[in-house]
Steps between C-alpha positions, in 0.01 A plus 500: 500500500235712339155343451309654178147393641522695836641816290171439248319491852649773683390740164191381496431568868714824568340667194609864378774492859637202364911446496698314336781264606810652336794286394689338651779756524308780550322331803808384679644810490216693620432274777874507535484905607134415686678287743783702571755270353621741272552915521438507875624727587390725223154685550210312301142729542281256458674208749678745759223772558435499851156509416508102437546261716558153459296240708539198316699323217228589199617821341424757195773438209533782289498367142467736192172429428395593876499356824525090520336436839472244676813383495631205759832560567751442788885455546646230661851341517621708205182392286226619384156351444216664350158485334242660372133371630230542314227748630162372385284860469578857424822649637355819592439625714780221650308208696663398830778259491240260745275453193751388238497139511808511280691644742511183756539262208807682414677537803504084571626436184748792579622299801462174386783619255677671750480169715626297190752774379667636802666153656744552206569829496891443652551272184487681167489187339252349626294805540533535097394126451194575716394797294532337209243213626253795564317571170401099537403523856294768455300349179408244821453757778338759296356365132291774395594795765288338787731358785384172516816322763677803654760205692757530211753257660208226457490525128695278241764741291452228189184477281450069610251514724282827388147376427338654229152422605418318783423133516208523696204794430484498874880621590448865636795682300663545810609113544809558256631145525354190648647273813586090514541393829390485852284738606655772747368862609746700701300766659711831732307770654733829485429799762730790521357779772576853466567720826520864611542543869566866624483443911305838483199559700357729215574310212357137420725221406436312159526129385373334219471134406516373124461118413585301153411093465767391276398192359621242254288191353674228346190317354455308174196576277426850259259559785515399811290657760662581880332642821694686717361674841697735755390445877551755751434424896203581689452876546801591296459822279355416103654536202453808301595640174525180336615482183458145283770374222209463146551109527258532800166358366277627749480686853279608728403892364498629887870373534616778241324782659619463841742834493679612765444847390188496716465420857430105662169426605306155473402473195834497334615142331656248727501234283576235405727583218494232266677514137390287251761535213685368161805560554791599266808288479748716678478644849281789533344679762126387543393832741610792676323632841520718779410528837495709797683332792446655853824506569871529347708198533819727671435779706808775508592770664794696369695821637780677363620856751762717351788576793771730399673291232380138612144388405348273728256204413263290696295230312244254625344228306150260682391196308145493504385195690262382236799453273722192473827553624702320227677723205714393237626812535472797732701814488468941549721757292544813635656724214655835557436750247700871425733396725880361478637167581404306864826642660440345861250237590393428866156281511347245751243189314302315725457211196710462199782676349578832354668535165683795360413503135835540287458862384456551901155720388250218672474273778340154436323343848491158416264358719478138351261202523299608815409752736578414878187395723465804604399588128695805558843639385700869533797661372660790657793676352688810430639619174769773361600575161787579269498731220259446212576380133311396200465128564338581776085507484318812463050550519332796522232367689715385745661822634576612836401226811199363216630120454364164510553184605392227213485152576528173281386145587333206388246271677466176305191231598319808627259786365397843675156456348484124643382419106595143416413224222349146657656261230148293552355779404671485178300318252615384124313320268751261326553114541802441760559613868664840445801657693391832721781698653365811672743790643502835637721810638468795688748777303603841615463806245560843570520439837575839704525659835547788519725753740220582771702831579487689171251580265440212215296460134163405600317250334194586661331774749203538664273715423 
C-alpha cells in the first residue's frame, strides 16, 4: 500500500537527499537481493562487504535513483514484511535509528500482520483469502500512513462497522469501536528476567528484569476514563525506565526519569504509580518498566571437563527462598555443539527426569512443578559421542569446553519485582459495578549458565 501524502512529506522533509519509492517491481526485487533471498551466493558490494554489518532489520535498498533507507524488513516463515517509515528531518548526515519515530510505528504494524498472517501460512487457501482482506484492514489500521490499531486480528475485514467520523467529538481516535455490555477490565502483569551467570570469581554475573501491564477495558462510552495503579511491597526495588502507552492522560513527570542507567539512591521515585487512561478497544499494553532485583530467581552452577573421549557434566540449580516454589513449568537444556550424536549416556538426577532430545544433540532436565524443600537439585553425568553430521548443531561461540546451560520456566500468580495491581485500586467512572480480573507471571528469557571451567562471552567486566 503506498500512501501519496507521506511520499509528499518525506520530499518535503528529506530535501535535495530525498528518494523515491520505486515501483512496485523494482522494489521487490531489490529488497529481494537486500535480504539475501535471491543471488546468495553470488557476491553483491554493497550488501556483502565485510565492511557492513547488520545489527538490526532496517536496511539500505539500492534503488536506481540512490539508496532507499530506512527500510523495515525481516523474513519470517517464508514471508516477507516490509516498510518504509517516514524520517521526519534531513537524511544526512543519517540520524540514529532511536530518533525516528517511524521506525517503532512500523515495526507493530509489521507484527501485528505477522500475528494475523502467519497462523495460516500451512493453508494456501486461506492464507490467499487473508491477503486479500488486507488492503481493507489496513484503510482501518493505518488510514492515512499513521498506525492507528497495530492488533490486526481485532479489526473487521468488511467496510460495516468503519466509522467515518466519530459520534462523539470526545472519542480519542484510538477507541475504534464502542462496547454494550457489562463492564469488565482484565488486567496481567508480564515479567520475563534475563540471566548471565558465569560461577567466575573475576567476572560478574548479569540479570535483568523487564515488565509489560497488558490490559484490556471492556467499557461502554466514546470516553470513559480508568485508573489503574501498580503496588510493589515495602522496601522492594522501584520501577525504572517506564515507558506509558499515549492513552495515558497524565503521570507523575519524576516517574519517567527514574533510569536505571544511573545508580539508586533516595531520591529516586517509589511511587505510587497510578495511570489514569482512555483506553482503546482492544488489548494493549498500558506500560513497560524495569527494575533491579537483588537477586536472580535460580542460582546455577554448571561444569562441563573434557576426559579422553567422554565429557563429563555436573549441574546444580538453588531456588532462591524469596521465590514461590510453584511453576507451570520448569525445565534446563544442555545442548552440545560441534560435536556428533549422544553415543552413550550415564547421568544421576536428584529431581526430575532427563530427556534425550530426538536428534540425540541435547539433553532436556525436566524438573517440573517444584523444587524439593531443600530448594536444591543436581545432575551428574557422563557423555560420549558418535561421529558428526549435518543435522547436528554447530556455533562458533560455543567451541571447545565454552557451553551453557539455559533454562525455561514459568511462575504464574507470582512476580520477581513483587509489582502487583489492587483491583480496589482500580477505579472507572461508568454507571454499573465493573468486573476486575488482575494476573501476573514470572517468565524465563535468555536464561544461561554458563560452563564455569572454560572461558565464556561476557556480558559484562569489571573495570
Amino acid at each position: 500500500r503506498r500512501y501519496p501524502t507521506v511520499e509528499l512529506r518525506a520530499e518535503t522533509f528529506n530535501g535535495s537527499a530525498h528518494v523515491p519509492v520505486p515501483s512496485d517491481s523494482a522494489f521487490l526485487e531489490a529488497l529481494l537481493l537486500e535480504l539475501r533471498l535471491v543471488d546468495e551466493h553470488v557476491f553483491v558490494q554493497q550488501r556483502d562487504t565485510c565492511t557492513r554489518i547488520d545489527h538490526s532489520s532496517v536496511c539500505s535498498v539500492s534503488t536506481a535513483a540512490g539508496e532507499l533507507w530506512p527500510v523495515l524488513a525481516f523474513h519470517k516463515s517464508g514471508l516477507v514484511y516490509a516498510c518504509v517509515p517516514l524520517v521526519e528531518g534531513p537524511l544526512e548526515p543519517r540520524p540514529p535509528l532511536l530518533t525516528v519515530r517511524g521506525l517503532s510505528q512500523g515495526l507493530a504494524l509489521l507484527l501485528g500482520l505477522m500475528e494475523y498472517v502467519s497462523p495460516s501460512r500451512t493453508n494456501e487457501a486461506e492464507l490467499k483469502a487473508k491477503v486479500g482482506q488486507l488492503r481493507n484492514l489496513l484503510i482501518q489500521a493505518c488510514p492515512l500512513g499513521t498506525p492507528l490499531n497495530t492488533d490486526i486480528r481485532s479489526l473487521k475485514s468488511s467496510f460495516e462497522d468503519i466509522q467515518e467520523m466519530p459520534a462523539d467529538k470526545d472519542q480519542p481516535a484510538w477507541r475504534s469501536g464502542s462496547y454494550k455490555g457489562k463492564p469488565q477490565v482484565n488486567v496481567c502483569i508480564a515479567e520475563k528476567v534475563k540471566c548471565m551467570q558465569y560461577g567466575q570469581r573475576d567476572v560478574v554475573d548479569t540479570w535483568q528484569v523487564y515488565g509489560a501491564v497488558n490490559c484490556k477495558c471492556d467499557i461502554e462510552g466514546s470516553a470513559p476514563s480508568v485508573t489503574l495503579s501498580l503496588t510493589l511491597p515495602t522496601n522492594a526495588p522501584p520501577l525504572q525506565d517506564i515507558v506509558v502507552h499515549h492513552c495515558v492522560t497524565s503521570v507523575d513527570p519524576a516517574m519517567l526519569t527514574s533510569t536505571s542507567a544511573e545508580p539508586l539512591h533516595d531520591s529516586v521515585y517509589n511511587g505510587p504509580y497510578k495511570f489514569p487512561f482512555i483506553p482503546p478497544s482492544d488489548s494493549f499494553n498500558l506500560c513497560y518498566y524495569t527494575s533491579q532485583v537483588p537477586v536472580p530467581p535460580i542460582l546455577g552452577c554448571y561444569q562441563l571437563i573434557e576426559e579422553g573421549s567422554q565429557i563429563k557434566i555436573t549441574v546444580n540449580l538453588k531456588l532462591h527462598e524469596s521465590i514461590k516454589n510453584s511453576f507451570e513449568y520448569c525445565e534446563a537444556r544442555i545442548p552440545f555443539f560441534n560435536r556428533g550424536p549422544i553415543a552413550q549416556l550415564e547421568y544421576k538426577v536428584s529431581h526430575g527426569q532427563l530427556d534425550l532430545s530426538r536428534e540425540k544433540s541435547l539433553l532436556v532436565w525436566v524438573i517440573g512443578q517444584k523444587f524439593p524443600k531443600s530448594l536444591e537439585v543436581s545432575l551428574t553425568g557422563a557423555v560420549s559421542f558418535g561421529t558428526a553430521g549435518k543435522e547436528h548443531p554447530t556455533d562458533y561461540v560455543c567451541t571447545g569446553n565454552t557451553a551453557y546451560v539455559k533454562l525455561y520456566f514459568r511462575i504464574p500468580d507470582f512476580t520477581l519485582t513483587g509489582c502487583y495491581v489492587d483491583q480496589h485500586s482500580v477505579q472507572i467512572f461508568v454507571p454499573g459495578k465493573p468486573k476486575i480480573t488482575a494476573s501476573r507471571e514470572l517468565i524465563s528469557s535468555d536464561y544461561y549458565i554458563w560452563n564455569s571451567k572454560a572461558p565464556a562471552p561476557m556480558v559484562y567486566k569489571p573495570l
